[in-house]
Amino acid sequence: MAKLKTAVLISGRGSNLQALIDYCQSENSRAQISLVISNVKGAAGLEKATEAGIISEVIEHNLFKNRNSFENALTETLDGYGIEFICLAGFMRILTDAFVKRWHNKIINIHPSLLPSFKGLKTHERALQEGVKFTGCTVHFVREEMDTGPIIVQAAVPILSDDDPKSLEHRVLLAEHRCYPLALNLIAENRVTIINEKVSIPNSKAPGVFFSNPIE
Ligand code: GAR
């Protein structure tokens, strides 16, 4: 069966890109990473694509006169490679309604918090400031409003008393690297449906008990 032709859009380090590449290299994967696009020249993630033998393109947003012309270039490139699906992985550009509509239900994002809490930037700093005992990460379909859209996978990460933003980022990233391939594969296997803007995944397993932080 043909694999879902996926592009990953990045702006930086590309650790989630690497997790997606690693997963898609396994035989069981129903998705393949066919293209990586960075809006930042020299982004570290580009090397990860090269090492994996994946085509990459740099489309620098600041060389375009406005968001629309930048996004038209993105879509032209994506269409040129026959891309069917997009994963945003640390892609730090706000997308216009037109782009999001063009890729409706064909574009997902990973965010370093348990949405709808802590949308936007500096999620770990804000979680620590609020004193919440759990944070985590979310993979969701992209909708017009930033950091909204039907949620596909979330992972909870406990916040420890001696955490700082760096230590928390590190543990949340480990969770991200598990969640993103899982979400992409569920979609590629056609197991995800959206009903009333909520994701339903029949026959999926879920943790059966609650857990507290701290524990006894
Ligand atoms: C990840 O933590 C991702 O969740 C976050 O940027 C980081 C990218 O790291 N994305 C956002 O904050 C989007 N709002 P990576 O380049 O190593 O994958």
Coordinates of N, CA and C and ligand atoms in Angstrom, one line a residue:
M1 N 0.8 -1.2 0.0 CA 0.0 0.0 0.0 C 0.9 1.3 0.0
A2 N 0.5 2.3 -0.8 CA 1.3 3.5 -0.9 C 1.3 4.2 0.5
K3 N 2.5 4.7 0.8 CA 2.6 5.5 2.1 C 2.1 6.9 1.9
L4 N 1.7 7.5 3.1 CA 1.2 8.9 3.0 C 2.4 9.8 2.8
K5 N 2.4 10.6 1.7 CA 3.5 11.4 1.4 C 3.5 12.7 2.2
T6 N 4.4 12.8 3.2 CA 4.4 13.8 4.2 C 5.5 14.8 4.1
A7 N 5.3 16.0 4.3 CA 6.3 17.0 4.5 C 6.4 17.5 5.9
V8 N 7.6 17.7 6.4 CA 7.8 18.3 7.7 C 8.3 19.7 7.6
L9 N 7.6 20.7 8.2 CA 8.1 22.1 8.2 C 8.7 22.4 9.5
I10 N 9.9 23.0 9.4 CA 10.7 23.3 10.6 C 11.3 24.7 10.5
S11 N 11.8 25.1 11.7 CA 12.5 26.4 11.7 C 13.8 26.3 12.5
G12 N 14.1 25.1 13.1 CA 15.2 25.1 14.0 C 15.8 23.7 14.1
R13 N 16.0 23.3 15.4 CA 16.7 22.1 15.8 C 16.3 20.8 15.1
G14 N 15.0 20.6 15.0 CA 14.5 19.4 14.3 C 14.6 18.1 15.0
S15 N 14.4 18.2 16.4 CA 14.4 16.9 17.1 C 13.1 16.1 16.9
N16 N 12.0 16.8 16.7 CA 10.8 16.2 16.3 C 10.8 15.6 14.9
L17 N 11.5 16.4 14.0 CA 11.7 15.9 12.7 C 12.4 14.5 12.7
Q18 N 13.5 14.5 13.6 CA 14.3 13.3 13.7 C 13.4 12.1 14.2
A19 N 12.6 12.4 15.2 CA 11.7 11.3 15.7 C 10.7 10.8 14.6
L20 N 10.2 11.7 13.8 CA 9.4 11.3 12.7 C 10.1 10.5 11.6
I21 N 11.3 11.0 11.3 CA 12.2 10.3 10.3 C 12.4 8.9 10.8
D22 N 12.9 8.7 12.1 CA 13.2 7.4 12.7 C 12.0 6.5 12.6
Y23 N 10.8 7.0 12.9 CA 9.6 6.2 12.9 C 9.3 5.8 11.5
C24 N 9.4 6.7 10.6 CA 9.0 6.4 9.2 C 9.9 5.5 8.5
Q25 N 11.1 5.4 9.0 CA 12.1 4.4 8.5 C 11.7 3.0 8.9
S26 N 10.9 2.8 9.9 CA 10.5 1.4 10.3 C 9.5 0.9 9.3
E27 N 9.6 -0.4 9.1 CA 8.7 -1.1 8.1 C 7.2 -0.9 8.3
N28 N 6.8 -0.8 9.6 CA 5.4 -0.7 9.9 C 4.8 0.6 9.6
S29 N 5.6 1.6 9.4 CA 5.1 3.0 9.2 C 4.3 3.1 7.9
R30 N 3.1 3.7 8.0 CA 2.3 3.9 6.9 C 2.5 5.3 6.3
A31 N 3.4 6.1 6.9 CA 3.7 7.4 6.4 C 5.2 7.5 5.9
Q32 N 5.5 8.3 5.0 CA 6.9 8.5 4.6 C 7.2 10.0 4.6
I33 N 8.4 10.4 5.1 CA 8.7 11.8 5.0 C 9.4 12.0 3.7
S34 N 8.7 12.8 2.8 CA 9.2 12.9 1.4 C 9.9 14.3 1.2
L35 N 9.7 15.2 2.2 CA 10.2 16.6 2.0 C 10.3 17.3 3.3
V36 N 11.4 18.0 3.5 CA 11.5 18.9 4.7 C 11.7 20.3 4.2
I37 N 10.9 21.2 4.7 CA 11.0 22.6 4.3 C 11.4 23.4 5.6
S38 N 12.4 24.3 5.5 CA 12.7 25.2 6.6 C 12.5 26.6 6.1
N39 N 12.0 27.5 7.0 CA 11.9 28.9 6.6 C 13.1 29.6 7.1
V40 N 14.1 28.9 7.7 CA 15.3 29.5 8.2 C 16.5 28.8 7.6
K41 N 17.3 29.6 6.9 CA 18.5 29.0 6.3 C 19.5 28.5 7.3
G42 N 20.1 27.4 7.1 CA 21.0 26.9 8.1 C 20.4 26.3 9.4
A43 N 19.1 26.1 9.4 CA 18.5 25.4 10.5 C 19.1 24.0 10.7
A44 N 19.4 23.7 12.0 CA 20.0 22.4 12.3 C 19.3 21.2 11.8
G45 N 17.9 21.3 11.7 CA 17.1 20.2 11.3 C 17.4 19.8 9.8
L46 N 17.9 20.8 9.0 CA 18.1 20.5 7.6 C 19.2 19.4 7.4
E47 N 20.2 19.4 8.4 CA 21.2 18.4 8.3 C 20.6 17.0 8.6
K48 N 19.7 17.0 9.5 CA 19.0 15.7 9.8 C 18.3 15.2 8.6
A49 N 17.7 16.0 7.8 CA 17.1 15.6 6.6 C 18.1 15.0 5.6
T50 N 19.2 15.8 5.4 CA 20.3 15.4 4.5 C 20.8 14.0 4.9
E51 N 21.1 13.9 6.2 CA 21.7 12.6 6.7 C 20.7 11.4 6.4
A52 N 19.4 11.7 6.4 CA 18.5 10.6 6.2 C 18.1 10.5 4.7
G53 N 18.8 11.3 3.9 CA 18.6 11.2 2.4 C 17.2 11.7 2.0
I54 N 16.7 12.7 2.8 CA 15.4 13.3 2.4 C 15.7 14.7 1.8
I55 N 14.9 14.9 0.7 CA 15.0 16.2 0.0 C 14.6 17.4 1.0
S56 N 15.4 18.4 1.0 CA 15.0 19.6 1.8 C 15.0 20.9 0.9
E57 N 14.2 21.8 1.3 CA 14.1 23.1 0.6 C 14.1 24.2 1.7
V58 N 14.8 25.3 1.4 CA 14.7 26.4 2.3 C 13.9 27.5 1.6
I59 N 12.8 27.9 2.3 CA 12.0 29.0 1.8 C 12.0 30.1 2.8
E60 N 12.8 31.1 2.7 CA 13.0 32.1 3.7 C 11.8 33.1 3.7
H61 N 11.1 33.1 4.8 CA 9.9 34.0 4.8 C 10.3 35.5 4.6
N62 N 11.5 35.9 5.1 CA 11.8 37.3 5.0 C 12.2 37.7 3.6
L63 N 12.3 36.8 2.6 CA 12.5 37.2 1.2 C 11.2 37.5 0.4
F64 N 10.1 37.3 1.1 CA 8.8 37.6 0.5 C 8.2 38.8 1.0
K65 N 7.3 39.4 0.1 CA 6.8 40.8 0.5 C 5.7 40.7 1.5
N66 N 5.0 39.5 1.6 CA 4.0 39.3 2.6 C 3.8 37.9 2.9
R67 N 2.9 37.6 3.9 CA 2.7 36.2 4.3 C 2.1 35.4 3.2
N68 N 1.2 36.0 2.4 CA 0.5 35.3 1.3 C 1.5 34.8 0.3
S69 N 2.4 35.7 -0.1 CA 3.3 35.2 -1.2 C 4.3 34.2 -0.6
F70 N 4.7 34.3 0.6 CA 5.5 33.2 1.3 C 4.8 31.9 1.2
E71 N 3.5 31.9 1.7 CA 2.7 30.7 1.7 C 2.4 30.1 0.3
N72 N 2.2 31.0 -0.6 CA 2.0 30.5 -2.0 C 3.3 29.7 -2.5
A73 N 4.4 30.2 -2.1 CA 5.7 29.5 -2.4 C 5.7 28.2 -1.7
L74 N 5.3 28.2 -0.5 CA 5.2 26.9 0.3 C 4.3 25.9 -0.4
T75 N 3.1 26.3 -0.8 CA 2.1 25.4 -1.4 C 2.6 25.0 -2.8
E76 N 3.2 25.9 -3.5 CA 3.8 25.5 -4.8 C 4.8 24.4 -4.7
T77 N 5.7 24.5 -3.7 CA 6.7 23.5 -3.5 C 6.1 22.2 -3.0
L78 N 5.2 22.3 -2.0 CA 4.5 21.1 -1.5 C 3.8 20.4 -2.7
D79 N 3.1 21.1 -3.5 CA 2.4 20.5 -4.6 C 3.3 19.9 -5.6
G80 N 4.4 20.6 -5.8 CA 5.5 20.2 -6.8 C 6.0 18.8 -6.4
Y81 N 6.1 18.5 -5.1 CA 6.6 17.2 -4.7 C 5.4 16.2 -4.4
G82 N 4.2 16.6 -4.8 CA 3.1 15.7 -4.6 C 2.8 15.4 -3.1
I83 N 3.1 16.4 -2.2 CA 2.8 16.2 -0.8 C 1.3 16.1 -0.5
E84 N 1.0 15.1 0.4 CA -0.4 14.9 0.8 C -0.7 15.4 2.2
F85 N 0.3 15.5 3.0 CA 0.1 15.8 4.4 C 1.3 16.6 5.0
I86 N 1.0 17.4 5.9 CA 2.1 18.3 6.5 C 2.1 18.1 8.0
C87 N 3.4 18.0 8.5 CA 3.6 18.1 10.0 C 4.4 19.3 10.3
L88 N 3.9 20.2 11.1 CA 4.6 21.3 11.6 C 5.4 20.9 12.8
A89 N 6.7 21.0 12.8 CA 7.6 20.6 13.9 C 8.5 21.7 14.3
G90 N 8.0 22.5 15.2 CA 8.9 23.7 15.5 C 8.9 24.7 14.4
F91 N 7.8 24.8 13.6 CA 7.8 25.8 12.5 C 7.2 27.1 13.1
M92 N 8.1 28.1 13.3 CA 7.7 29.2 14.1 C 7.1 30.4 13.2
R93 N 6.2 30.0 12.3 CA 5.5 31.1 11.6 C 4.0 30.9 11.8
I94 N 3.3 32.0 12.0 CA 1.8 32.0 12.0 C 1.3 31.8 10.6
L95 N 0.4 30.9 10.4 CA -0.1 30.6 9.1 C -1.4 31.4 8.9
T96 N -1.7 31.8 7.6 CA -2.9 32.6 7.3 C -4.1 31.6 7.2
D97 N -5.3 32.1 7.3 CA -6.5 31.3 7.2 C -6.5 30.6 5.8
A98 N -6.0 31.3 4.8 CA -6.1 30.7 3.4 C -5.2 29.4 3.4
F99 N -4.0 29.5 4.0 CA -3.2 28.3 3.9 C -3.8 27.2 4.8
V100 N -4.3 27.5 5.9 CA -4.9 26.5 6.8 C -6.1 25.8 6.1
K101 N -6.9 26.7 5.4 CA -8.0 26.1 4.7 C -7.6 25.2 3.6
R102 N -6.5 25.6 2.8 CA -6.0 24.8 1.7 C -5.6 23.4 2.2
W103 N -5.1 23.3 3.4 CA -4.6 22.1 3.9 C -5.5 21.5 5.0
H104 N -6.8 21.8 5.0 CA -7.7 21.5 6.0 C -7.7 19.9 6.3
N105 N -7.5 19.6 7.5 CA -7.4 18.2 8.0 C -6.2 17.5 7.4
K106 N -5.3 18.2 6.8 CA -4.1 17.6 6.2 C -2.8 18.3 6.8
I107 N -3.0 18.9 7.9 CA -1.9 19.6 8.6 C -2.0 19.5 10.1
I108 N -0.9 19.0 10.7 CA -1.0 18.9 12.2 C 0.2 19.6 12.8
N109 N 0.1 19.8 14.1 CA 1.2 20.6 14.8 C 1.5 19.9 16.1
I110 N 2.7 20.1 16.6 CA 3.0 19.6 18.0 C 3.3 20.9 18.8
H111 N 2.7 20.9 20.0 CA 2.8 22.0 20.9 C 3.2 21.5 22.3
P112 N 4.2 22.3 22.9 CA 4.7 21.8 24.2 C 3.9 22.2 25.4
S113 N 2.7 21.8 25.4 CA 1.8 22.0 26.6 C 0.6 21.1 26.4
L114 N -0.2 21.0 27.5 CA -1.5 20.3 27.4 C -2.5 21.3 27.0
L115 N -2.7 21.4 25.7 CA -3.7 22.4 25.2 C -5.1 22.0 25.7
P116 N -6.0 22.9 26.0 CA -5.9 24.4 25.7 C -5.1 25.2 26.7
S117 N -4.4 24.6 27.6 CA -3.6 25.4 28.5 C -2.3 25.8 27.8
F118 N -1.8 27.0 28.1 CA -0.5 27.5 27.7 C -0.3 27.5 26.2
K119 N -1.2 28.1 25.5 CA -1.0 28.4 24.0 C 0.1 29.3 23.9
G120 N 0.7 29.4 22.7 CA 1.8 30.4 22.5 C 3.1 30.0 22.9
L121 N 4.0 31.0 23.3 CA 5.4 30.7 23.5 C 5.6 30.6 25.1
K122 N 6.9 30.2 25.4 CA 7.3 30.1 26.8 C 6.4 29.3 27.6
T123 N 6.0 28.1 27.1 CA 5.0 27.3 27.8 C 5.5 26.7 29.1
H124 N 6.8 26.4 29.1 CA 7.4 25.7 30.3 C 7.5 26.8 31.5
E125 N 8.0 27.9 31.1 CA 8.1 29.0 32.1 C 6.7 29.3 32.7
R126 N 5.7 29.3 31.9 CA 4.4 29.7 32.4 C 3.8 28.6 33.2
A127 N 4.1 27.3 32.8 CA 3.5 26.2 33.6 C 4.2 26.2 35.0
L128 N 5.5 26.5 35.1 CA 6.2 26.6 36.3 C 5.6 27.7 37.2
Q129 N 5.4 28.8 36.5 CA 4.9 30.0 37.2 C 3.5 29.8 37.8
E130 N 2.7 29.0 37.1 CA 1.3 28.7 37.6 C 1.3 27.7 38.7
G131 N 2.4 26.9 38.8 CA 2.5 25.9 39.8 C 1.6 24.6 39.5
V132 N 1.3 24.4 38.2 CA 0.5 23.2 37.9 C 1.5 22.0 38.1
K133 N 0.9 20.9 38.4 CA 1.6 19.7 38.7 C 1.9 18.8 37.5
F134 N 1.1 19.0 36.4 CA 1.4 18.3 35.2 C 1.4 19.3 34.0
T135 N 2.3 19.1 33.1 CA 2.2 19.7 31.8 C 2.3 18.6 30.8
G136 N 2.8 18.9 29.6 CA 2.9 17.8 28.6 C 3.0 18.3 27.2
C137 N 2.5 17.6 26.3 CA 2.5 18.0 24.9 C 1.2 17.5 24.2
T138 N 1.0 18.2 23.1 CA -0.3 17.9 22.3 C 0.1 17.9 20.8
V139 N -0.5 16.9 20.2 CA -0.5 16.9 18.7 C -1.9 17.1 18.2
H140 N -2.1 18.1 17.4 CA -3.5 18.5 17.0 C -3.5 18.9 15.5
F141 N -4.7 18.8 15.0 CA -5.0 19.3 13.6 C -4.9 20.9 13.7
V142 N -4.4 21.5 12.7 CA -4.3 22.9 12.7 C -5.5 23.6 12.2
R143 N -6.0 24.6 12.9 CA -7.1 25.4 12.6 C -6.7 26.9 12.5
E144 N -7.6 27.7 12.0 CA -7.2 29.1 11.8 C -6.6 29.8 13.0
E145 N -7.3 29.6 14.2 CA -6.8 30.2 15.4 C -5.6 29.4 15.9
M146 N -4.5 30.2 16.3 CA -3.2 29.5 16.7 C -3.4 28.6 17.9
D147 N -2.8 27.4 17.8 CA -2.8 26.4 18.9 C -4.2 25.9 19.2
T148 N -5.1 25.9 18.3 CA -6.4 25.3 18.4 C -6.5 24.2 17.4
G149 N -7.6 23.4 17.5 CA -7.8 22.3 16.5 C -7.9 21.0 17.2
P150 N -8.7 20.1 16.6 CA -8.9 18.8 17.2 C -7.7 18.1 17.7
I151 N -7.7 17.6 18.9 CA -6.5 17.0 19.5 C -6.4 15.5 19.2
I152 N -5.3 15.1 18.8 CA -5.1 13.7 18.3 C -4.4 12.9 19.5
V153 N -3.3 13.4 20.0 CA -2.6 12.7 21.1 C -2.1 13.7 22.1
Q154 N -2.2 13.4 23.3 CA -1.5 14.2 24.4 C -0.7 13.3 25.3
A155 N 0.3 13.8 25.9 CA 1.0 13.1 26.9 C 1.2 14.0 28.1
A156 N 1.0 13.5 29.3 CA 1.1 14.3 30.5 C 2.5 14.0 31.1
V157 N 3.2 15.1 31.5 CA 4.5 15.0 32.1 C 4.4 15.7 33.5
P158 N 4.8 15.0 34.5 CA 4.7 15.6 35.9 C 5.7 16.7 36.0
I159 N 5.4 17.7 36.7 CA 6.3 18.8 37.1 C 6.9 18.5 38.5
L160 N 8.2 18.5 38.5 CA 8.9 18.2 39.8 C 9.3 19.5 40.5
S161 N 9.4 19.4 41.8 CA 9.7 20.6 42.6 C 11.0 21.3 42.2
D162 N 11.9 20.5 41.8 CA 13.2 21.2 41.4 C 13.3 21.5 39.9
D163 N 12.2 21.4 39.2 CA 12.3 21.7 37.8 C 12.6 23.1 37.5
D164 N 13.3 23.3 36.4 CA 13.4 24.7 35.8 C 13.0 24.5 34.4
P165 N 12.9 25.6 33.6 CA 12.3 25.5 32.3 C 13.1 24.5 31.4
K166 N 14.5 24.5 31.6 CA 15.3 23.6 30.8 C 15.0 22.1 31.1
S167 N 15.0 21.8 32.4 CA 14.8 20.4 32.7 C 13.4 19.9 32.3
L168 N 12.4 20.8 32.4 CA 11.1 20.5 32.0 C 11.0 20.4 30.5
E169 N 11.6 21.3 29.8 CA 11.6 21.2 28.3 C 12.2 19.8 27.9
H170 N 13.3 19.4 28.6 CA 13.9 18.1 28.2 C 12.9 17.0 28.3
R171 N 12.2 16.9 29.5 CA 11.3 15.8 29.6 C 10.1 15.9 28.7
V172 N 9.6 17.1 28.5 CA 8.5 17.2 27.6 C 8.9 16.8 26.2
L173 N 10.1 17.2 25.8 CA 10.6 16.8 24.4 C 10.6 15.3 24.3
L174 N 11.0 14.6 25.3 CA 11.0 13.1 25.2 C 9.6 12.6 24.9
A175 N 8.6 13.2 25.6 CA 7.2 12.9 25.3 C 6.8 13.3 23.9
E176 N 7.3 14.4 23.4 CA 6.9 14.9 22.1 C 7.4 13.8 21.1
H177 N 8.6 13.3 21.3 CA 9.2 12.4 20.3 C 8.4 11.1 20.3
R178 N 7.7 10.8 21.3 CA 6.8 9.6 21.3 C 5.5 9.9 20.6
C179 N 4.9 11.1 21.0 CA 3.6 11.4 20.5 C 3.5 11.7 19.1
Y180 N 4.5 12.4 18.5 CA 4.3 12.9 17.1 C 4.3 11.7 16.1
P181 N 5.2 10.7 16.2 CA 5.1 9.6 15.3 C 3.8 8.8 15.5
L182 N 3.4 8.7 16.8 CA 2.1 8.0 17.1 C 1.0 8.6 16.4
A183 N 0.9 9.9 16.5 CA -0.2 10.7 15.8 C -0.2 10.5 14.3
L184 N 1.0 10.7 13.8 CA 1.1 10.6 12.3 C 0.7 9.3 11.8
N185 N 1.1 8.3 12.5 CA 0.8 6.9 12.1 C -0.6 6.6 12.2
L186 N -1.3 7.1 13.3 CA -2.7 6.8 13.4 C -3.5 7.4 12.2
I187 N -3.0 8.6 11.8 CA -3.7 9.3 10.7 C -3.4 8.5 9.4
A188 N -2.1 8.1 9.2 CA -1.7 7.4 8.0 C -2.5 6.0 7.9
E189 N -2.8 5.4 9.0 CA -3.5 4.2 9.1 C -5.0 4.4 8.9
N190 N -5.4 5.7 8.7 CA -6.9 6.0 8.6 C -7.7 5.7 9.8
R191 N -7.1 5.8 11.0 CA -7.8 5.4 12.2 C -8.4 6.6 12.9
V192 N -8.1 7.8 12.4 CA -8.5 9.0 13.0 C -9.7 9.6 12.2
T193 N -10.8 9.9 13.0 CA -11.9 10.6 12.3 C -12.2 11.8 13.2
I194 N -12.7 12.9 12.5 CA -13.1 14.1 13.3 C -14.6 14.2 13.2
I195 N -15.2 14.2 14.4 CA -16.6 14.4 14.5 C -16.9 15.6 15.4
N196 N -17.6 16.6 14.9 CA -17.9 17.8 15.7 C -16.6 18.4 16.2
E197 N -15.6 18.4 15.4 CA -14.3 19.0 15.8 C -13.6 18.3 16.9
K198 N -13.9 17.0 17.1 CA -13.2 16.2 18.1 C -12.7 15.0 17.5
V199 N -11.5 14.6 17.8 CA -10.9 13.4 17.2 C -11.5 12.1 17.9
S200 N -11.9 11.2 17.1 CA -12.3 9.9 17.6 C -11.3 8.8 17.0
I201 N -10.8 7.9 17.9 CA -9.9 6.9 17.4 C -10.4 5.6 18.0
P202 N -11.3 4.9 17.2 CA -11.9 3.7 17.7 C -10.8 2.6 18.0
N203 N -11.1 1.9 19.0 CA -10.2 0.7 19.4 C -8.8 1.2 19.8
S204 N -8.6 2.4 20.2 CA -7.3 2.8 20.7 C -7.2 2.5 22.2
K205 N -6.0 2.2 22.6 CA -5.8 1.9 24.1 C -5.5 3.2 24.8
A206 N -5.9 3.3 26.1 CA -5.6 4.5 26.9 C -5.2 4.0 28.3
P207 N -4.5 4.8 29.0 CA -4.1 4.4 30.3 C -5.4 4.3 31.2
G208 N -5.5 3.2 31.9 CA -6.8 2.9 32.6 C -7.0 3.6 33.9
V209 N -5.9 4.1 34.6 CA -6.1 4.6 35.9 C -5.6 6.1 35.9
F210 N -6.0 6.8 36.9 CA -5.5 8.1 37.1 C -4.2 8.1 37.8
F211 N -3.3 9.1 37.7 CA -2.2 9.1 38.5 C -2.0 10.6 39.0
S212 N -1.5 10.6 40.3 CA -1.4 11.9 40.9 C 0.0 12.4 40.9
N213 N 0.2 13.6 41.2 CA 1.6 14.2 41.4 C 1.5 15.2 42.5
P214 N 2.1 15.0 43.7 CA 2.9 13.8 44.0 C 2.1 12.5 44.3
I215 N 2.9 11.4 44.3 CA 2.2 10.2 44.7 C 2.5 9.9 46.1
E216 N 1.8 9.0 46.7 CA 2.0 8.7 48.2 C 3.4 8.1 48.4
Ligands
GAR1 C1 9.2 21.7 20.2 O1 9.2 21.7 21.6 C2 7.8 22.0 19.7 O2 6.8 21.5 20.5 C3 7.8 23.5 19.8 O3 9.1 23.9 19.3 C4 10.0 22.8 19.7 C5 10.8 22.5 18.4 O4 11.8 21.6 18.7 N1 6.8 24.1 19.0 C6 6.1 25.2 19.3 O5 6.4 25.8 20.3 C7 5.1 25.6 18.3 N2 4.2 26.5 18.9 P1 12.5 20.7 17.6 O6 12.9 21.7 16.5 O7 13.6 20.1 18.3 O8 11.5 19.7 17.1

